[in-house]
Amino acid sequence: MPRSTDRIVTTHAGSLPRPEEVVEVIWSAIEEERAPDQDELDKRLEGAVADIVRRQKEAGVDVVSDGELSKPGFSNYINDRFTGFAGRAEFQADDVAPFPNLAMRLFATPAMAHLVFSNCTGPVEVKDPDAVRRDVDRLKRALGDTPPGEAFMGAISPGQVAFNFPDQHYGSHEKYLAALGEALRHEYKAITDAGFNLQIDSPDLAMAAHCRSVGSSIQSWDTHLPMAIDALNASLDGIPPEQVRLHVCWGNYAGPHHKDVPLRDILGEVLKANAGTIYVEGANPRHAHEWEVFKEVSLPDDKDVILGVIDVKVNAVEHPRLVAQRLTRLAELIGKERVQAGTDCGFDTFIKFSQVDPDVVWLKLQALSEGAEMASKELWG
């Protein structure tokens, strides 16, 4: 994205409420442990993606996505698109573990029962090279005359795959990351070659400090972090950094998050990514204060920030004035041209797993755009 010279641009983190006609096809396939009927899914996605793009524009979102409607989740979609994964891994979160009643309420649900993080049991290779191309072509049609540079598509990072899907094949965390990066490059290139902005989703960069999949090759979060960034940079080789935004978060679940690593402790490594824009949470009660880190950390001249100013874990709709305050105080630190407005995370991270009512999502996105407009008037006059 080129820097805006007259206003704060709005966007979001990718996933949006899936319409019921799309959920029906994907969910029935998940329950029956089979691939979805691709022809039927494509038919339903065609209108659904066009509609989701229209609704984003109506809500005032400048840089839109396909809502990740074709995927069962932002990370577990690799089960369908890549070889080498089988079985099931157990996931643990240190902040939720002391609270069994909360754990049951959050995770003992039909959606979580069918959310599978597998193990890597063989070579990771592209199994369905056309999947990302179908997504790209569908979003292009939905955009119509809108330039592809005003849209983005998400893809998982090598580090996030290693975080969620324990290695039982490569025997080395570094080799596993390298193989993942090589396979994922297919998606990265398809998205950027189409002219879209590429959002790399890499919650592992923050979450590995307090969460894990049992059996993961990650020995320590602080050793994983530089290795994950190196693997990502290798997979992005030749892709213009200005087309890449790196989304880092602490997990889109309604836990206490009192074990979250501070942004300050990871930001130095995160800024080494070959991404022109760093995208961090800034709205929820645990991380809303962390904009202050940019008082201490010098942001490289070639990097911008998308700040999450909308909490995706609560149904309360942020007042536009609060959104404006969050944006203007960061803009005064790093420069108004370097700030974009976003949501903390996606609204529908996994199918049937969301904290916010689908109808409220659109109120929140409207508040996002109204707040960004207020901030723009203050900053540019």
PDB file of N, CA and C in Angstrom, residues 7 23 51 54 70 85 95 101 109 129 152 162 166 174-175 196 220 255 260 284 288 316 331 370 378:
ATOM      1  N   ARG A   7      -5.435  11.176   4.589  1.00  0.00           N
ATOM      2  CA  ARG A   7      -6.349  10.582   5.574  1.00  0.00           C
ATOM      3  C   ARG A   7      -5.809   9.241   6.047  1.00  0.00           C
ATOM      4  N   VAL A  23     -21.311 -21.728   5.117  1.00  0.00           N
ATOM      5  CA  VAL A  23     -21.046 -22.553   6.306  1.00  0.00           C
ATOM      6  C   VAL A  23     -21.609 -23.953   6.117  1.00  0.00           C
ATOM      7  N   ASP A  51     -20.828 -10.146  -2.154  1.00  0.00           N
ATOM      8  CA  ASP A  51     -21.625  -9.467  -1.135  1.00  0.00           C
ATOM      9  C   ASP A  51     -20.755  -8.963   0.014  1.00  0.00           C
ATOM     10  N   ARG A  54     -18.952  -5.872  -1.039  1.00  0.00           N
ATOM     11  CA  ARG A  54     -19.886  -4.728  -1.065  1.00  0.00           C
ATOM     12  C   ARG A  54     -20.147  -4.208   0.338  1.00  0.00           C
ATOM     13  N   SER A  70     -13.696 -18.907   1.928  1.00  0.00           N
ATOM     14  CA  SER A  70     -13.477 -20.245   1.368  1.00  0.00           C
ATOM     15  C   SER A  70     -12.758 -21.182   2.327  1.00  0.00           C
ATOM     16  N   PHE A  85       0.301 -33.731   6.380  1.00  0.00           N
ATOM     17  CA  PHE A  85      -0.335 -33.539   7.678  1.00  0.00           C
ATOM     18  C   PHE A  85      -1.368 -34.627   7.952  1.00  0.00           C
ATOM     19  N   ASP A  95      -2.666 -19.312  29.994  1.00  0.00           N
ATOM     20  CA  ASP A  95      -3.549 -18.377  30.688  1.00  0.00           C
ATOM     21  C   ASP A  95      -4.906 -18.994  31.000  1.00  0.00           C
ATOM     22  N   ASN A 101     -13.284 -24.158  34.284  1.00  0.00           N
ATOM     23  CA  ASN A 101     -14.637 -23.792  33.871  1.00  0.00           C
ATOM     24  C   ASN A 101     -14.614 -22.880  32.643  1.00  0.00           C
ATOM     25  N   THR A 109     -16.832 -26.984  22.640  1.00  0.00           N
ATOM     26  CA  THR A 109     -17.925 -26.619  21.738  1.00  0.00           C
ATOM     27  C   THR A 109     -17.824 -27.487  20.486  1.00  0.00           C
ATOM     28  N   PRO A 129      -2.784 -26.713  -5.943  1.00  0.00           N
ATOM     29  CA  PRO A 129      -2.255 -25.420  -6.379  1.00  0.00           C
ATOM     30  C   PRO A 129      -3.325 -24.463  -6.878  1.00  0.00           C
ATOM     31  N   PHE A 152      -6.728  -7.069  -0.030  1.00  0.00           N
ATOM     32  CA  PHE A 152      -5.681  -7.940   0.496  1.00  0.00           C
ATOM     33  C   PHE A 152      -6.234  -9.349   0.659  1.00  0.00           C
ATOM     34  N   ALA A 162       4.318 -24.267  12.058  1.00  0.00           N
ATOM     35  CA  ALA A 162       5.161 -25.029  12.985  1.00  0.00           C
ATOM     36  C   ALA A 162       4.620 -24.952  14.407  1.00  0.00           C
ATOM     37  N   PRO A 166       2.689 -29.846  15.026  1.00  0.00           N
ATOM     38  CA  PRO A 166       3.987 -30.371  15.473  1.00  0.00           C
ATOM     39  C   PRO A 166       4.684 -31.221  14.416  1.00  0.00           C
ATOM     40  N   GLU A 174      14.444 -25.914  12.314  1.00  0.00           N
ATOM     41  CA  GLU A 174      14.906 -25.073  11.219  1.00  0.00           C
ATOM     42  C   GLU A 174      14.560 -25.683   9.861  1.00  0.00           C
ATOM     43  N   LYS A 175      14.764 -26.989   9.706  1.00  0.00           N
ATOM     44  CA  LYS A 175      14.428 -27.653   8.440  1.00  0.00           C
ATOM     45  C   LYS A 175      12.924 -27.629   8.190  1.00  0.00           C
ATOM     46  N   PHE A 196      -2.663  -7.968  -5.350  1.00  0.00           N
ATOM     47  CA  PHE A 196      -3.230  -7.777  -4.020  1.00  0.00           C
ATOM     48  C   PHE A 196      -2.130  -7.538  -2.985  1.00  0.00           C
ATOM     49  N   SER A 220      11.681 -22.945  22.623  1.00  0.00           N
ATOM     50  CA  SER A 220      11.549 -21.716  23.404  1.00  0.00           C
ATOM     51  C   SER A 220      11.060 -20.612  22.487  1.00  0.00           C
ATOM     52  N   GLY A 255      -9.789 -15.431  26.562  1.00  0.00           N
ATOM     53  CA  GLY A 255      -9.130 -15.849  27.790  1.00  0.00           C
ATOM     54  C   GLY A 255      -8.625 -14.658  28.581  1.00  0.00           C
ATOM     55  N   ASP A 260       0.380 -13.112  28.390  1.00  0.00           N
ATOM     56  CA  ASP A 260       0.862 -12.621  27.096  1.00  0.00           C
ATOM     57  C   ASP A 260       2.225 -11.936  27.241  1.00  0.00           C
ATOM     58  N   ASN A 284      -7.889  -4.212  22.664  1.00  0.00           N
ATOM     59  CA  ASN A 284      -8.396  -4.991  23.804  1.00  0.00           C
ATOM     60  C   ASN A 284      -7.708  -4.569  25.104  1.00  0.00           C
ATOM     61  N   ALA A 288      -4.135  -2.519  24.771  1.00  0.00           N
ATOM     62  CA  ALA A 288      -4.489  -1.176  24.292  1.00  0.00           C
ATOM     63  C   ALA A 288      -3.445  -0.126  24.668  1.00  0.00           C
ATOM     64  N   ALA A 316     -19.565  -5.076  22.574  1.00  0.00           N
ATOM     65  CA  ALA A 316     -19.678  -3.632  22.745  1.00  0.00           C
ATOM     66  C   ALA A 316     -19.043  -2.940  21.544  1.00  0.00           C
ATOM     67  N   ALA A 331      -0.308   8.324  15.682  1.00  0.00           N
ATOM     68  CA  ALA A 331       0.107   9.158  14.547  1.00  0.00           C
ATOM     69  C   ALA A 331       1.050  10.270  14.996  1.00  0.00           C
ATOM     70  N   GLU A 370     -15.747   5.611  10.915  1.00  0.00           N
ATOM     71  CA  GLU A 370     -16.125   6.924  11.439  1.00  0.00           C
ATOM     72  C   GLU A 370     -15.012   7.491  12.320  1.00  0.00           C
ATOM     73  N   GLU A 378      -8.637  15.694  12.375  1.00  0.00           N
ATOM     74  CA  GLU A 378      -7.757  16.285  13.383  1.00  0.00           C
ATOM     75  C   GLU A 378      -6.324  16.390  12.885  1.00  0.00           C
TER      76      GLU A 378
END
